[in-house]
CSV table of C-alpha atoms in Angstrom, one decimal:
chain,number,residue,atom,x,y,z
A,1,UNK,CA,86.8,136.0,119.4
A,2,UNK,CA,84.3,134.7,116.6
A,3,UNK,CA,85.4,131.9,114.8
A,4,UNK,CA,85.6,131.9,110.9
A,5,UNK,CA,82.6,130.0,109.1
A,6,UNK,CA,85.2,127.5,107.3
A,7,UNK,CA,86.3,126.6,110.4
A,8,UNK,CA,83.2,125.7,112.3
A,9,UNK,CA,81.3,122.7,112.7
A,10,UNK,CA,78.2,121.7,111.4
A,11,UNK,CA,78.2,124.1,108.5
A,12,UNK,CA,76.7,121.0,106.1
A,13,UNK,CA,76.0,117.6,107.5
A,14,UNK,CA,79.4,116.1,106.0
A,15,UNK,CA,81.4,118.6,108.8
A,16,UNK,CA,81.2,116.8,112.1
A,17,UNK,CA,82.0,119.1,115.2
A,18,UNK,CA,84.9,116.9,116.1
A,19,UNK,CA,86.2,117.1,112.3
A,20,UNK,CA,89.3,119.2,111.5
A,21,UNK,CA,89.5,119.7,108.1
A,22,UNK,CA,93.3,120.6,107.9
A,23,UNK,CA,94.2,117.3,109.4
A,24,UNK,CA,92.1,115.5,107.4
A,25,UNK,CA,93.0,117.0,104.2
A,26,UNK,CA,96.7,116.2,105.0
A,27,UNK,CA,95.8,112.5,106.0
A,28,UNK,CA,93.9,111.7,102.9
A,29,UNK,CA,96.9,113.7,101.1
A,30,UNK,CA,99.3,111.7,102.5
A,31,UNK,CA,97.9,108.5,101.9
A,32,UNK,CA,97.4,108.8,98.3
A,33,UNK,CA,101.2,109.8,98.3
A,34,UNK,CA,101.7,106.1,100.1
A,35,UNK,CA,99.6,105.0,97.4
A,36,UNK,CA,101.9,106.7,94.4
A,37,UNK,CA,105.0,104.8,96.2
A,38,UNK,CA,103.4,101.9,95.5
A,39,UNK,CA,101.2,102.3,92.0
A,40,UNK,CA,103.1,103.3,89.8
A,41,UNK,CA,106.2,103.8,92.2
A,42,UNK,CA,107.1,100.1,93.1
A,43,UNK,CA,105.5,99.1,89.9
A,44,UNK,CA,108.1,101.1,88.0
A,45,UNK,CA,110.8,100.5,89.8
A,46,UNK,CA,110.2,96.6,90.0
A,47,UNK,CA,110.0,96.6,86.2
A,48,UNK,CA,113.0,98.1,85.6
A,49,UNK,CA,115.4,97.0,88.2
A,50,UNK,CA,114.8,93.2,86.9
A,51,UNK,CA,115.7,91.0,83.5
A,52,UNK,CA,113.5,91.6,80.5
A,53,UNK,CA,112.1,88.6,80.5
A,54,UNK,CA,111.3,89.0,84.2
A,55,UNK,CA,110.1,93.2,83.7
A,56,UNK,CA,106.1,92.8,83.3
A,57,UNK,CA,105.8,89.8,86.0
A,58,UNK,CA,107.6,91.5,88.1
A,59,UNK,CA,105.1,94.9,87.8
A,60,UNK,CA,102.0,92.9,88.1
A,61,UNK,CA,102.9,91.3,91.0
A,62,UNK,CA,103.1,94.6,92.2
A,63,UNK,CA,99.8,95.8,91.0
A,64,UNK,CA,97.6,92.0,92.5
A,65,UNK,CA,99.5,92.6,95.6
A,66,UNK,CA,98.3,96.6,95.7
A,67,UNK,CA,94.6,95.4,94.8
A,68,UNK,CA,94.3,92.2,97.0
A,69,UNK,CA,95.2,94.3,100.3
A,70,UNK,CA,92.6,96.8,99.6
A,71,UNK,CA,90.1,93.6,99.2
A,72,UNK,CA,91.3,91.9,102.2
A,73,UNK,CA,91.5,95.2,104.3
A,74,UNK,CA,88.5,96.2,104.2
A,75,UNK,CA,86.5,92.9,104.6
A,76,UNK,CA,88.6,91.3,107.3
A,77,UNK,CA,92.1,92.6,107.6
A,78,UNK,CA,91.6,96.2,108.9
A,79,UNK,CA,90.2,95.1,112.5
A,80,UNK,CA,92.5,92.4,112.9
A,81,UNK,CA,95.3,95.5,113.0
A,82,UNK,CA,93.2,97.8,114.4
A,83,UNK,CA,90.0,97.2,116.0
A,84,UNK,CA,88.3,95.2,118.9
A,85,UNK,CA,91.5,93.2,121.0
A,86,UNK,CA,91.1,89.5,120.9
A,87,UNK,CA,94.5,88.6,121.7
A,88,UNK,CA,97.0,90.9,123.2
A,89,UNK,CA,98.7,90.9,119.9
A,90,UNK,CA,95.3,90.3,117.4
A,91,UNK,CA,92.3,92.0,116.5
A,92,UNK,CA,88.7,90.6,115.9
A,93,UNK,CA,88.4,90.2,112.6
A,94,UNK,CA,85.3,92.0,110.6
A,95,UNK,CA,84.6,94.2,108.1
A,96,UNK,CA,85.0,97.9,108.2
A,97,UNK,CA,82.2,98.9,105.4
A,98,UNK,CA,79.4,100.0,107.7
A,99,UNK,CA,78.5,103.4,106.8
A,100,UNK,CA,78.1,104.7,110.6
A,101,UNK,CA,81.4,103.5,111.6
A,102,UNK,CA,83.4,104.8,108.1
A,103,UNK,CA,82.1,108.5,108.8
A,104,UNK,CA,82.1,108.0,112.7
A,105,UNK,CA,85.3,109.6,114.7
A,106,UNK,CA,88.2,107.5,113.9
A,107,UNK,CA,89.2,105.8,117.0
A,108,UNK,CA,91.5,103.3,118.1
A,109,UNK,CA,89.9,101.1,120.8
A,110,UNK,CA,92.6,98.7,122.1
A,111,UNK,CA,95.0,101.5,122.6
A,112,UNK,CA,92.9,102.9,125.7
A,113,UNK,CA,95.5,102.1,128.3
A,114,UNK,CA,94.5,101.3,131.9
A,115,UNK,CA,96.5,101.1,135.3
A,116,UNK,CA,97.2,98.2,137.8
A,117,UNK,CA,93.6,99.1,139.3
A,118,UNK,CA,91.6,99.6,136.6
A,119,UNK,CA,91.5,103.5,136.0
A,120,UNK,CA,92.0,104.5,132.8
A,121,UNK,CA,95.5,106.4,132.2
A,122,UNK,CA,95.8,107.2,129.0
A,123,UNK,CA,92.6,107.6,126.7
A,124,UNK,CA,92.3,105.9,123.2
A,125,UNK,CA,93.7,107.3,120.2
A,126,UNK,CA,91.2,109.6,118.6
A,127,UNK,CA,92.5,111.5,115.4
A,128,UNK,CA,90.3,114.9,114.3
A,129,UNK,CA,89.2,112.7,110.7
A,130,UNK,CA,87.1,110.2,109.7
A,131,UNK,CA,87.3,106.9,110.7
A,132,UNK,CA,87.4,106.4,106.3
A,133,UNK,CA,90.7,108.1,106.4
A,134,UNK,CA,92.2,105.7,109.1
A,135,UNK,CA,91.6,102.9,106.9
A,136,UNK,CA,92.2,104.5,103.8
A,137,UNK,CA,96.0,105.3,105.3
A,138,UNK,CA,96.7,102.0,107.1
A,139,UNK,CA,95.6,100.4,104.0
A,140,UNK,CA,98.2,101.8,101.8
A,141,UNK,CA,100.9,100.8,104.4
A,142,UNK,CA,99.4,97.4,104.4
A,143,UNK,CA,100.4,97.4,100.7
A,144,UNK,CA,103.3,98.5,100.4
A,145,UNK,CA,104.4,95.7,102.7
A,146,UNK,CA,103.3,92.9,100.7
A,147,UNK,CA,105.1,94.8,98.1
A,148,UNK,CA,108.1,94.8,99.2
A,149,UNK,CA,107.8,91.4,100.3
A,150,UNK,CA,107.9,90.9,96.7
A,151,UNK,CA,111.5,92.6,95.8
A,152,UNK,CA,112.5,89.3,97.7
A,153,UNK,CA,110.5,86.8,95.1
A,154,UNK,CA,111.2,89.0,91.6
A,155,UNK,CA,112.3,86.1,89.0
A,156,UNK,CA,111.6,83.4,91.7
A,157,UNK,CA,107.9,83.0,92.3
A,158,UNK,CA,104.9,81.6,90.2
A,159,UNK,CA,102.5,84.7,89.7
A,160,UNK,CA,99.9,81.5,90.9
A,161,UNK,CA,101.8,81.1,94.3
A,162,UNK,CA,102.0,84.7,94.5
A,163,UNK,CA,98.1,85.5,94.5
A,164,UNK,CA,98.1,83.0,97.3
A,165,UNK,CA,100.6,84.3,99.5
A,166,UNK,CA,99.3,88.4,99.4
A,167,UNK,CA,96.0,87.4,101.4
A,168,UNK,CA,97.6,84.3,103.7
A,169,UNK,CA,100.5,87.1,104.5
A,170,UNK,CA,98.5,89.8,105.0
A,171,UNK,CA,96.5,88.0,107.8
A,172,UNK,CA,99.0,85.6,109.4
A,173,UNK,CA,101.6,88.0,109.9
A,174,UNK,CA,101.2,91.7,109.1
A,175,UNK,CA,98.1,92.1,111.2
A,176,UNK,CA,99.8,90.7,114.1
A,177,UNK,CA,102.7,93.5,113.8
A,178,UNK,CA,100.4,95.8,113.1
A,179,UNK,CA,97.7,95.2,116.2
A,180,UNK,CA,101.0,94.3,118.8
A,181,UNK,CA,102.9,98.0,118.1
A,182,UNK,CA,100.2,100.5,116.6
A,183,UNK,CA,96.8,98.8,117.2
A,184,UNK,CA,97.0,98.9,120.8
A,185,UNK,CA,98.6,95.2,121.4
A,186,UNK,CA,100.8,94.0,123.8
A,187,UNK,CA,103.8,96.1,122.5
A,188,UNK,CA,101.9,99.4,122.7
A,189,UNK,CA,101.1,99.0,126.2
A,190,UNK,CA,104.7,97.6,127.1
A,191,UNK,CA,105.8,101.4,125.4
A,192,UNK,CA,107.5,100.4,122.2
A,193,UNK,CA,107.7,103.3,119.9
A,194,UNK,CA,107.6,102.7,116.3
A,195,UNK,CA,107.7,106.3,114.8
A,196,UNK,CA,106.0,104.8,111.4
A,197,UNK,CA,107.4,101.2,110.2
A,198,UNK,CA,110.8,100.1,111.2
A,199,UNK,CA,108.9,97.1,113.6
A,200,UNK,CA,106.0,97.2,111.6
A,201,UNK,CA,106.6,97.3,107.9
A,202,UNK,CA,110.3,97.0,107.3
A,203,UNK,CA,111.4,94.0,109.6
A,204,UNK,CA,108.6,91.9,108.8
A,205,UNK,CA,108.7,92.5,105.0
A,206,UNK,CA,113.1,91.9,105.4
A,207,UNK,CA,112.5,88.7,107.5
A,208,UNK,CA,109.4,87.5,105.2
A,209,UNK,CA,111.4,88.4,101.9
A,210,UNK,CA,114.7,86.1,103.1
A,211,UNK,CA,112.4,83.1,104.5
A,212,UNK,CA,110.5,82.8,101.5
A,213,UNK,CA,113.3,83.4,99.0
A,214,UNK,CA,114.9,80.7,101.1
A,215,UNK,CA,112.1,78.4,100.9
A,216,UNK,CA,111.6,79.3,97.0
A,217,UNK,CA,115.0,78.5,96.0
A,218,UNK,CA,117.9,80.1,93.9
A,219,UNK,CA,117.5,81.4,90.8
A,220,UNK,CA,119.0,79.7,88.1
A,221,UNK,CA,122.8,79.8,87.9
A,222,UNK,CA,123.0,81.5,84.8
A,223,UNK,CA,120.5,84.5,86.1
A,224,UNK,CA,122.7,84.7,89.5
A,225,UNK,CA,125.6,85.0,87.4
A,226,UNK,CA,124.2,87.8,85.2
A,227,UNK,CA,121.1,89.7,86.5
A,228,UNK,CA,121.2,93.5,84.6
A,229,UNK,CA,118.5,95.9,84.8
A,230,UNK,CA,116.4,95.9,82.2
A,231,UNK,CA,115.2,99.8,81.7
A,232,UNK,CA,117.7,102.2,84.3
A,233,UNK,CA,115.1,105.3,83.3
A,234,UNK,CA,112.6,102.8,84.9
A,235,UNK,CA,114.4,102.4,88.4
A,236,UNK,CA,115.2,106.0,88.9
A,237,UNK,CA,111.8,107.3,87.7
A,238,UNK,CA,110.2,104.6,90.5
A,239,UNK,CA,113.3,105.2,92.9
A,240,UNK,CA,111.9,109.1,93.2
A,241,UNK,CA,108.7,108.5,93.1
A,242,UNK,CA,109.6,106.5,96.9
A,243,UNK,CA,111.5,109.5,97.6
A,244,UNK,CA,108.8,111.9,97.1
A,245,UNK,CA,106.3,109.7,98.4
A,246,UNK,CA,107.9,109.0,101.3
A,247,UNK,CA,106.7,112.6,102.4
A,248,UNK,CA,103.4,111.3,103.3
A,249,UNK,CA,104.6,108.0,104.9
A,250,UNK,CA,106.3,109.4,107.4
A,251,UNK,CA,104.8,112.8,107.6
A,252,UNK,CA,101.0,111.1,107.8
A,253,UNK,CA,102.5,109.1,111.0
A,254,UNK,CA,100.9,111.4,113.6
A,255,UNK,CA,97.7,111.4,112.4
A,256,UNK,CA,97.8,115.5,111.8
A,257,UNK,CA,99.3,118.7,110.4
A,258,UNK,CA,101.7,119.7,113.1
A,259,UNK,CA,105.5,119.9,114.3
A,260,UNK,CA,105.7,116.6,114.4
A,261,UNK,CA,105.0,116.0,110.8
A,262,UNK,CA,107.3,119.4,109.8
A,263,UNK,CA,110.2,117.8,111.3
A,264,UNK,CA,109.6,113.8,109.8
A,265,UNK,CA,109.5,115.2,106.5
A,266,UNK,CA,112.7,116.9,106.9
A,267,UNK,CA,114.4,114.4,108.8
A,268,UNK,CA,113.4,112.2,105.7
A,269,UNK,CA,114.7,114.0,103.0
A,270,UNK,CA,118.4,114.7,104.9
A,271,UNK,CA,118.8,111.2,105.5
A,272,UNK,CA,117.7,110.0,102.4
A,273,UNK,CA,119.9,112.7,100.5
A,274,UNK,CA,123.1,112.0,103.0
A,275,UNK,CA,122.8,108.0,101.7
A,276,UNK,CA,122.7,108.8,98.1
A,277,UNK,CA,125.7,110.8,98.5
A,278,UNK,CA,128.1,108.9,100.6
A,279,UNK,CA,127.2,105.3,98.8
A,280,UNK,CA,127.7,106.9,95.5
A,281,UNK,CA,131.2,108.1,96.6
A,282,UNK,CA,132.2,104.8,98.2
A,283,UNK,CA,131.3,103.2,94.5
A,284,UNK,CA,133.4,105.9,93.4
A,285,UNK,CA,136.1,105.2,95.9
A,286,UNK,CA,135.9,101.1,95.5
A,287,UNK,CA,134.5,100.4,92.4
A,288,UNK,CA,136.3,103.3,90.4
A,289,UNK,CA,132.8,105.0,89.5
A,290,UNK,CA,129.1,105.7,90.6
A,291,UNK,CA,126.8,103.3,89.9
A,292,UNK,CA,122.8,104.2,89.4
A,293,UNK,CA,121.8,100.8,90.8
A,294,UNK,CA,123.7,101.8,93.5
A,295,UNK,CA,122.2,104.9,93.7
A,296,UNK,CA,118.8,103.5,93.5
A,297,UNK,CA,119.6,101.0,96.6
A,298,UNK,CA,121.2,104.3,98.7
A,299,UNK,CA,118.1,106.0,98.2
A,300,UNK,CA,115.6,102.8,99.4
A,301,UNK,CA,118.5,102.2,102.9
A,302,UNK,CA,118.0,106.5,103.7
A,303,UNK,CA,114.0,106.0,103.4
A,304,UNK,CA,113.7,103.0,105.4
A,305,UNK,CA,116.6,103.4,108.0
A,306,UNK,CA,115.7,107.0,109.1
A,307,UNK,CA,111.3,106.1,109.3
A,308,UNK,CA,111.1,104.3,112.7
A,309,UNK,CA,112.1,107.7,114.2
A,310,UNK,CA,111.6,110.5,111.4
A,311,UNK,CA,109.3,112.4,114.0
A,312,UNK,CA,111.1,111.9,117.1
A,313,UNK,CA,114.7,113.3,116.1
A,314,UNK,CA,115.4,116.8,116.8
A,315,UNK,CA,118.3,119.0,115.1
A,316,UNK,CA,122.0,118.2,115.6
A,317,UNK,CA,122.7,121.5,116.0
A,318,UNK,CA,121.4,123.9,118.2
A,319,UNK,CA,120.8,127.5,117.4
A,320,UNK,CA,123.7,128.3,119.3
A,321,UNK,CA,125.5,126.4,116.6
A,322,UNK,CA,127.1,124.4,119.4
A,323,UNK,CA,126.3,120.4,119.0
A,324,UNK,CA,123.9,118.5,121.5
């Protein structure tokens, strides 16, 4: 059978024989819909969820930390997670700006996995795209971290001692998550499955966001006493602009337009949508009516709780309609 011209190689010099062009539309797709969750989607909701006097600090720290990680990942960052292994849970650090190696085959090195006698057993990742689009998603999840790193220090932290700690973050502690579980580290090869963040992004960010908050200090008594939103409009509008973003987080996680991605998506959306429901009738139940900050907060838990393993669940019910 002949194949159709759009789906051959080589038909100009920017189609690669190894490139497939559906996967690689849906990567870069679903990395700018990381990107939305994070500008204007965190940006939003950090703006409104806060004080008034608190609203546009708490939006540009969103914004530095969204623009230092693209800085930092491409000149240093993006190979510590996901390049050459120096340690078992770092990478070498180096740029990844080199025109051969952007429009190369993406490739994972470290994760080549060998056995006890040196035969290779399982050959490195290599995704149908770009090596561009690699970074250009990994980046956005870099962000995103260091953003919500920041829910943690909203009202608390000098915008100073906030430009400071995106970069010294970034490369002291996300790039060793990030090189142990995905990059091929110690953690990859041991078998530990992180579907697309639960090790990675959202236990790092949680345990950075309470030791620094710690280490920070209270808020003023009077702020912990009384701490109302300042625009509600402003939280939702951000809250489902996570929601809908979160399409491309967790669908983008295997790195092409299959099953796999069909079923994260889904599994996202019914999880997110069951937490919404059942914290807004426990408010109704304890606290005598729904609450949209409540709301907002039910829709954040679904996101992040069902992500480490949105592509590995299956249905609970079988088409037999009998449960597994």
């Amino acid at each position: 059978m002949s194949v159709p011209v759009a789906y051959q190689g080589n038909t100009s010099a920017a189609v690669a024989d190894w490139l497939n062009k559906g996967d690689n539309a849906w990567q870069l797709t679903a990395s700018t819909l990381v990107g939305l969750m994070s500008v204007p989607g965190m940006v939003v909701l950090y703006g409104g969820v806060v004080k008034k006097k608190w609203a546009v600090n708490s939006a540009f720290m969103a914004l530095y930390a969204f623009a230092a990680v693209w800085i930092c990942w491409v000149v240093w960052a993006y190979n510590m997670s996901f390049g050459e292994e120096l340690l078992p849970f770092w990478g070498k650090a180096g740029p990844a700006l080199d025109q051969a190696f952007l429009v190369g085959r993406a490739s994972l090195p470290a994760t080549a996995h060998y056995r006890a006698d040196g035969t290779l057993e399982t050959a490195m990742v290599e995704p149908y795209f770009p090596m561009a689009t690699v970074v250009y998603f990994q980046c956005v999840f870099a962000a995103i971290t260091l953003i919500l790193v920041a829910g943690s220090l909203l009202g608390r932290m000098s915008f100073l001692a906030w430009m400071l700690f995106v970069p010294l973050w970034l490369t002291f502690s996300y790039t060793v998550g990030a090189f142990s579980v995905w990059g091929g580290g110690f953690l990859f090869h041991w078998g530990v499955i992180d579907y697309c963040g639960g090790y990675v992004i959202h236990i790092p960010a949680g345990v950075a966001g309470f030791t620094a908050a710690y280490w920070v200090g209270p808020r003023t008594k009077k702020d912990r006493e009384s701490f109302p939103p300042n625009n509600i409009l402003f939280a939702l509008t951000g809250a489902g602009l996570l929601w809908m973003g979160w399409a491309g987080f967790n669908g983008g996680g295997p790195y092409a337009a299959n099953v796999d991605s069909s079923m994260a998506i889904l599994n996202t959306n019914i999880c997110t949508a069951a937490s919404l429901i059942v914290w807004t009738c426990l408010d109704a139940v304890f606290f005598k009516k729904p609450s949209v900050v409540g709301a907002v907060q039910a829709v954040i838990t679904g996101l992040v709780c069902i992500t480490p393993g949105a592509g590995t669940l299956l249905p609970a019910i079988s088409s037999a309609n009998s449960f597994i």
